[in-house]
Tab-separated table of C-alpha atoms in Angstrom:
chain	number	residue	atom	x	y	z
V	33	UNK	CA	-0.952	119.028	-161.711
V	34	UNK	CA	2.444	120.038	-161.778
V	35	UNK	CA	3.895	117.768	-159.623
V	36	UNK	CA	2.664	114.933	-161.105
V	37	UNK	CA	4.120	115.873	-164.346
V	38	UNK	CA	7.485	116.012	-162.708
V	39	UNK	CA	7.984	119.583	-163.152
V	40	UNK	CA	9.550	122.214	-160.779
V	41	UNK	CA	8.463	125.654	-161.275
V	42	UNK	CA	10.834	128.825	-160.236
V	43	UNK	CA	9.896	132.012	-160.475
V	44	UNK	CA	12.512	134.414	-162.674
V	45	UNK	CA	12.313	136.955	-159.880
V	46	UNK	CA	13.619	134.525	-157.498
V	47	UNK	CA	16.574	133.031	-159.690
V	48	UNK	CA	17.452	136.161	-161.095
V	49	UNK	CA	19.249	136.533	-164.701
V	50	UNK	CA	22.692	135.176	-163.537
V	51	UNK	CA	21.956	131.479	-163.993
V	52	UNK	CA	20.936	131.994	-167.718
V	53	UNK	CA	24.157	133.966	-168.259
V	54	UNK	CA	26.411	131.029	-166.414
V	55	UNK	CA	24.540	128.622	-168.909
V	56	UNK	CA	24.987	130.806	-171.980
V	57	UNK	CA	28.613	131.290	-171.124
V	58	UNK	CA	29.504	127.611	-170.468
V	59	UNK	CA	28.216	126.732	-174.210
V	60	UNK	CA	30.461	129.532	-175.842
V	61	UNK	CA	32.492	127.489	-178.361
V	62	UNK	CA	35.456	130.181	-177.845
V	63	UNK	CA	36.175	129.553	-173.895
V	64	UNK	CA	38.436	132.675	-174.408
V	65	UNK	CA	35.474	134.969	-174.243
V	66	UNK	CA	34.135	133.819	-171.255
V	67	UNK	CA	36.500	135.804	-168.049
V	68	UNK	CA	36.052	139.072	-170.163
V	69	UNK	CA	32.529	138.889	-170.745
V	70	UNK	CA	31.991	137.620	-167.002
V	71	UNK	CA	33.692	140.497	-166.046
V	72	UNK	CA	31.742	143.086	-168.411
V	73	UNK	CA	28.176	141.542	-166.861
V	74	UNK	CA	29.320	142.045	-163.467
V	75	UNK	CA	30.240	145.772	-164.208
V	76	UNK	CA	27.181	146.933	-166.257
V	77	UNK	CA	24.205	144.534	-166.310
V	78	UNK	CA	22.618	144.626	-162.962
V	79	UNK	CA	23.491	148.569	-162.672
V	80	UNK	CA	21.732	149.492	-166.204
V	81	UNK	CA	18.811	146.958	-165.439
V	82	UNK	CA	18.129	148.678	-162.302
V	83	UNK	CA	18.297	152.060	-163.772
V	84	UNK	CA	15.858	151.135	-166.510
V	85	UNK	CA	13.426	149.884	-163.964
V	86	UNK	CA	13.608	153.051	-161.944
V	87	UNK	CA	14.157	155.966	-164.183
V	88	UNK	CA	12.561	154.974	-167.602
V	89	UNK	CA	9.469	153.996	-169.459
V	90	UNK	CA	9.211	151.249	-172.052
V	91	UNK	CA	6.823	151.132	-174.834
V	92	UNK	CA	6.498	147.637	-174.651
V	93	UNK	CA	7.002	146.333	-171.045
V	94	UNK	CA	9.783	143.589	-170.799
V	95	UNK	CA	11.179	141.487	-168.140
V	96	UNK	CA	14.912	141.574	-167.108
V	97	UNK	CA	15.392	138.003	-168.004
V	98	UNK	CA	14.272	138.849	-171.334
V	99	UNK	CA	16.509	141.774	-171.894
V	100	UNK	CA	19.570	139.777	-170.676
V	101	UNK	CA	18.701	136.832	-173.274
V	102	UNK	CA	18.325	139.375	-175.838
V	103	UNK	CA	22.020	140.631	-175.006
V	104	UNK	CA	23.280	137.050	-175.045
V	105	UNK	CA	21.905	136.515	-178.665
V	106	UNK	CA	23.434	139.761	-179.826
V	107	UNK	CA	26.557	138.905	-178.439
V	108	UNK	CA	26.507	135.520	-179.951
V	109	UNK	CA	25.961	137.002	-183.479
V	110	UNK	CA	28.552	139.760	-182.995
V	111	UNK	CA	31.294	138.503	-181.241
V	112	UNK	CA	33.169	137.034	-184.289
V	113	UNK	CA	36.350	137.462	-185.929
V	114	UNK	CA	34.973	138.947	-189.161
V	115	UNK	CA	33.485	141.787	-186.487
V	116	UNK	CA	37.551	142.345	-185.057
V	117	UNK	CA	37.147	139.949	-182.067
V	118	UNK	CA	40.254	137.505	-182.731
V	119	UNK	CA	41.793	135.660	-180.028
V	120	UNK	CA	45.788	136.238	-179.203
V	121	UNK	CA	45.505	139.821	-179.829
V	122	UNK	CA	45.962	140.510	-175.991
V	123	UNK	CA	44.720	144.039	-175.232
V	124	UNK	CA	42.797	144.257	-178.979
V	125	UNK	CA	40.953	141.333	-178.094
V	126	UNK	CA	39.722	142.691	-174.726
V	127	UNK	CA	38.709	146.041	-176.230
V	128	UNK	CA	36.969	144.739	-179.091
V	129	UNK	CA	34.798	142.398	-176.869
V	130	UNK	CA	34.081	145.371	-174.854
V	131	UNK	CA	33.063	147.517	-177.521
V	132	UNK	CA	30.735	144.781	-178.831
V	133	UNK	CA	29.325	144.352	-175.335
V	134	UNK	CA	28.390	148.033	-174.851
V	135	UNK	CA	26.846	147.850	-178.215
V	136	UNK	CA	25.063	144.979	-177.328
V	137	UNK	CA	23.923	146.205	-173.939
V	138	UNK	CA	22.673	149.452	-175.691
V	139	UNK	CA	20.429	147.564	-178.399
V	140	UNK	CA	18.866	144.904	-175.467
V	141	UNK	CA	18.691	146.015	-171.988
V	142	UNK	CA	18.370	149.859	-172.951
V	143	UNK	CA	16.478	149.177	-176.336
V	144	UNK	CA	12.976	149.022	-175.302
V	145	UNK	CA	12.850	152.494	-173.614
V	146	UNK	CA	11.244	155.611	-175.006
V	147	UNK	CA	12.882	158.865	-176.477
V	148	UNK	CA	13.528	160.313	-172.923
V	149	UNK	CA	14.612	157.195	-171.667
V	150	UNK	CA	17.204	157.023	-174.023
V	151	UNK	CA	18.579	160.558	-173.019
V	152	UNK	CA	19.116	159.395	-169.364
V	153	UNK	CA	20.214	156.238	-170.486
V	154	UNK	CA	22.778	158.287	-172.253
V	155	UNK	CA	23.898	160.435	-169.510
V	156	UNK	CA	23.961	157.211	-167.013
V	157	UNK	CA	26.237	154.920	-169.345
V	158	UNK	CA	28.548	157.793	-170.113
V	159	UNK	CA	29.063	158.250	-166.290
V	160	UNK	CA	29.829	154.417	-166.098
V	161	UNK	CA	32.090	154.415	-169.291
V	162	UNK	CA	33.676	157.525	-170.750
V	163	UNK	CA	34.824	156.376	-173.964
V	164	UNK	CA	31.893	157.099	-176.195
V	165	UNK	CA	32.619	160.520	-178.324
V	166	UNK	CA	30.638	163.302	-176.990
V	167	UNK	CA	28.374	163.961	-180.322
V	168	UNK	CA	24.714	162.693	-180.265
V	169	UNK	CA	23.609	160.079	-177.785
V	170	UNK	CA	25.293	156.627	-177.272
V	171	UNK	CA	22.337	155.084	-179.352
V	172	UNK	CA	24.054	156.835	-182.624
V	173	UNK	CA	27.355	154.864	-182.568
V	174	UNK	CA	28.278	151.381	-184.029
V	175	UNK	CA	31.946	149.672	-183.462
V	176	UNK	CA	33.751	149.844	-186.814
V	177	UNK	CA	35.536	146.540	-186.786
V	178	UNK	CA	38.318	148.097	-189.111
V	179	UNK	CA	39.529	151.019	-187.105
V	180	UNK	CA	38.289	149.400	-183.861
V	181	UNK	CA	36.508	152.094	-182.386
V	182	UNK	CA	33.025	153.767	-182.146
V	183	UNK	CA	31.903	155.386	-185.547
V	184	UNK	CA	28.461	157.508	-185.962
V	185	UNK	CA	25.997	155.837	-187.621
V	186	UNK	CA	26.061	158.447	-190.616
V	187	UNK	CA	29.351	157.128	-191.703
V	188	UNK	CA	27.513	153.811	-192.799
V	189	UNK	CA	25.222	156.120	-195.353
V	190	UNK	CA	26.168	156.633	-199.035
V	191	UNK	CA	27.369	160.015	-199.498
V	192	UNK	CA	25.300	160.345	-202.738
V	193	UNK	CA	21.402	159.128	-203.450
V	194	UNK	CA	20.132	158.468	-206.948
V	195	UNK	CA	16.534	158.042	-207.892
V	196	UNK	CA	15.936	154.744	-209.515
V	197	UNK	CA	13.137	154.887	-212.133
V	198	UNK	CA	12.594	150.830	-212.451
V	199	UNK	CA	11.818	151.060	-208.663
V	200	UNK	CA	8.084	151.556	-207.709
V	201	UNK	CA	7.166	154.988	-205.965
V	202	UNK	CA	5.758	153.411	-202.941
V	203	UNK	CA	9.180	151.209	-202.542
V	204	UNK	CA	11.480	153.982	-202.676
V	205	UNK	CA	13.484	154.429	-199.278
V	206	UNK	CA	16.026	157.054	-198.559
V	207	UNK	CA	18.604	155.700	-196.172
V	208	UNK	CA	18.943	157.470	-192.892
V	209	UNK	CA	20.344	156.676	-189.720
V	210	UNK	CA	17.501	154.774	-188.594
V	211	UNK	CA	16.741	152.673	-191.260
V	212	UNK	CA	20.854	151.866	-191.332
V	213	UNK	CA	21.083	150.772	-187.635
V	214	UNK	CA	18.039	148.859	-187.544
V	215	UNK	CA	18.567	146.946	-190.669
V	216	UNK	CA	21.691	146.223	-189.381
V	217	UNK	CA	20.203	144.723	-186.082
V	218	UNK	CA	17.362	142.872	-187.924
V	219	UNK	CA	20.001	141.370	-190.409
V	220	UNK	CA	22.558	140.437	-187.417
V	221	UNK	CA	19.389	138.421	-185.626
V	222	UNK	CA	17.722	137.076	-188.748
V	223	UNK	CA	21.403	135.468	-189.672
V	224	UNK	CA	21.058	133.721	-186.303
V	225	UNK	CA	17.546	132.506	-186.663
V	226	UNK	CA	16.472	134.887	-183.895
V	227	UNK	CA	12.938	136.108	-183.914
V	228	UNK	CA	12.787	140.227	-183.876
V	229	UNK	CA	9.913	142.368	-182.475
V	230	UNK	CA	9.844	145.929	-184.000
V	231	UNK	CA	7.988	148.316	-182.020
V	232	UNK	CA	7.329	152.080	-181.813
V	233	UNK	CA	4.641	154.960	-182.618
V	234	UNK	CA	2.254	154.760	-185.342
V	235	UNK	CA	3.588	156.082	-188.797
V	236	UNK	CA	7.367	155.733	-187.868
V	237	UNK	CA	8.391	153.518	-190.651
V	238	UNK	CA	8.565	150.099	-188.870
V	239	UNK	CA	6.958	148.259	-191.779
V	240	UNK	CA	9.173	150.034	-194.459
V	241	UNK	CA	12.396	149.197	-192.361
V	242	UNK	CA	11.639	145.459	-192.189
V	243	UNK	CA	10.484	145.164	-195.741
V	244	UNK	CA	13.602	146.896	-196.776
V	245	UNK	CA	15.737	144.490	-194.673
V	246	UNK	CA	13.857	141.406	-196.224
V	247	UNK	CA	14.638	142.426	-199.748
V	248	UNK	CA	18.134	142.518	-199.001
V	249	UNK	CA	18.314	138.942	-197.861
V	250	UNK	CA	19.738	136.111	-200.042
V	251	UNK	CA	16.882	134.783	-202.003
V	252	UNK	CA	18.612	131.490	-202.491
V	253	UNK	CA	18.457	131.066	-198.924
V	254	UNK	CA	15.011	132.470	-197.610
V	255	UNK	CA	11.429	132.244	-198.593
V	256	UNK	CA	9.589	135.101	-197.240
V	257	UNK	CA	5.951	135.359	-196.204
V	258	UNK	CA	3.724	138.390	-194.726
V	259	UNK	CA	0.952	138.435	-192.893
V	260	UNK	CA	-0.925	141.401	-191.900
V	261	UNK	CA	-2.889	141.038	-189.048
V	262	UNK	CA	-6.300	142.574	-187.884
V	263	UNK	CA	-8.927	142.654	-185.450
V	264	UNK	CA	-10.525	139.527	-187.555
V	265	UNK	CA	-7.546	137.217	-187.736
V	266	UNK	CA	-7.910	133.898	-185.616
V	267	UNK	CA	-5.440	131.389	-184.919
V	268	UNK	CA	-6.933	129.182	-187.681
V	269	UNK	CA	-6.251	131.639	-190.163
V	270	UNK	CA	-2.380	132.053	-188.981
V	271	UNK	CA	-1.866	128.645	-189.341
V	272	UNK	CA	-3.442	128.059	-192.432
V	273	UNK	CA	-1.576	130.766	-194.195
V	274	UNK	CA	1.793	129.392	-192.871
V	275	UNK	CA	0.792	125.546	-193.472
V	276	UNK	CA	0.291	126.972	-197.069
V	277	UNK	CA	4.013	127.911	-197.352
V	278	UNK	CA	5.319	124.606	-196.466
V	279	UNK	CA	5.505	121.082	-198.016
V	280	UNK	CA	4.976	117.655	-196.225
V	281	UNK	CA	8.208	115.615	-195.887
V	282	UNK	CA	7.128	112.810	-193.620
V	283	UNK	CA	4.523	112.088	-191.210
V	284	UNK	CA	4.275	115.224	-188.995
V	285	UNK	CA	7.180	117.086	-190.619
V	286	UNK	CA	6.610	119.919	-192.770
V	287	UNK	CA	9.637	122.100	-194.425
V	288	UNK	CA	9.642	125.353	-196.303
V	289	UNK	CA	9.346	124.981	-200.217
V	290	UNK	CA	12.298	124.288	-202.004
V	291	UNK	CA	14.544	123.502	-198.769
V	292	UNK	CA	14.710	127.145	-197.755
V	293	UNK	CA	14.103	128.953	-194.436
V	294	UNK	CA	10.723	130.598	-194.355
V	295	UNK	CA	11.049	133.788	-192.929
V	296	UNK	CA	7.561	135.030	-191.683
V	297	UNK	CA	6.838	138.957	-191.390
V	298	UNK	CA	3.761	139.700	-189.057
V	299	UNK	CA	2.620	142.953	-189.632
V	300	UNK	CA	0.229	144.933	-186.810
V	301	UNK	CA	0.975	142.036	-184.334
V	302	UNK	CA	-1.051	143.434	-181.843
V	303	UNK	CA	-4.294	143.870	-183.658
V	304	UNK	CA	-6.034	140.385	-183.200
V	305	UNK	CA	-8.968	140.999	-180.886
V	306	UNK	CA	-8.751	139.787	-177.339
V	307	UNK	CA	-11.126	136.768	-176.347
V	308	UNK	CA	-13.359	136.224	-173.200
V	309	UNK	CA	-10.067	135.929	-171.192
V	310	UNK	CA	-7.914	138.679	-172.145
V	311	UNK	CA	-5.896	136.530	-174.159
V	312	UNK	CA	-4.964	136.641	-178.314
V	313	UNK	CA	-5.369	133.446	-179.850
V	314	UNK	CA	-3.131	134.134	-182.801
V	315	UNK	CA	-0.292	135.430	-180.507
V	316	UNK	CA	-0.510	132.287	-178.277
V	317	UNK	CA	-0.360	130.114	-181.102
V	318	UNK	CA	2.852	131.801	-182.048
V	319	UNK	CA	4.403	132.017	-179.161
V	320	UNK	CA	3.752	127.939	-178.689
V	321	UNK	CA	5.929	127.451	-182.091
V	322	UNK	CA	8.363	129.658	-181.270
């Protein structure tokens, strides 16, 4: 039983998200970030969590704790000096923290809603914070570390596009606002070794965006593996494919070939058939590894 193993189970609905945030804040290497971040968490997070629960529909259901932890992961990756967050700059320091906090909030707590939900969140967030430009929704903006303000994602696109004859036709991709922002989020989280789940309706280019982001990674640092899931995929299949990409270093220790990091892209993650009890064994195996 659980008691004999010395475990104490706490339901996240009883604990809430604040203990997780307090633990994360305590572990930040730069403690100058703690006070302004705590104010922002108190101001925005519970308000937005409640709004998403009451008014919005999610493509894939998530828990409040999962959304807040995603917010912390994004903040860990984005609150850096290269992104304009430099201690000792007074009001500029606090302003950049707030800008990146709002950006991370949009792409974590508010990221899993459908298109109608995005419009509702846009209106609600503008009521809470009026600093967003009036054009388009809040999802269309990113923080520019140089100008230290919001800029539209279309400013990140090259003004000219030329067809490259050496690129296979099926790999040609014209950059859009969608591809730019999703590649940015993917590369940011991959750099921090965080798993990413890309969801959306059929035929919206999810696979293309992921493959494009993978192609831009440093080949000296990453090996990448693609697994196309189907209704026939079993947990043994997944284990054998991944084990085929690693080599044994010592007893019970396996590492990617060449001393690199192994990045695995699982396409059509929802496809494996459910067993008698309603679970999907390949996904259970992946969850255990993660």
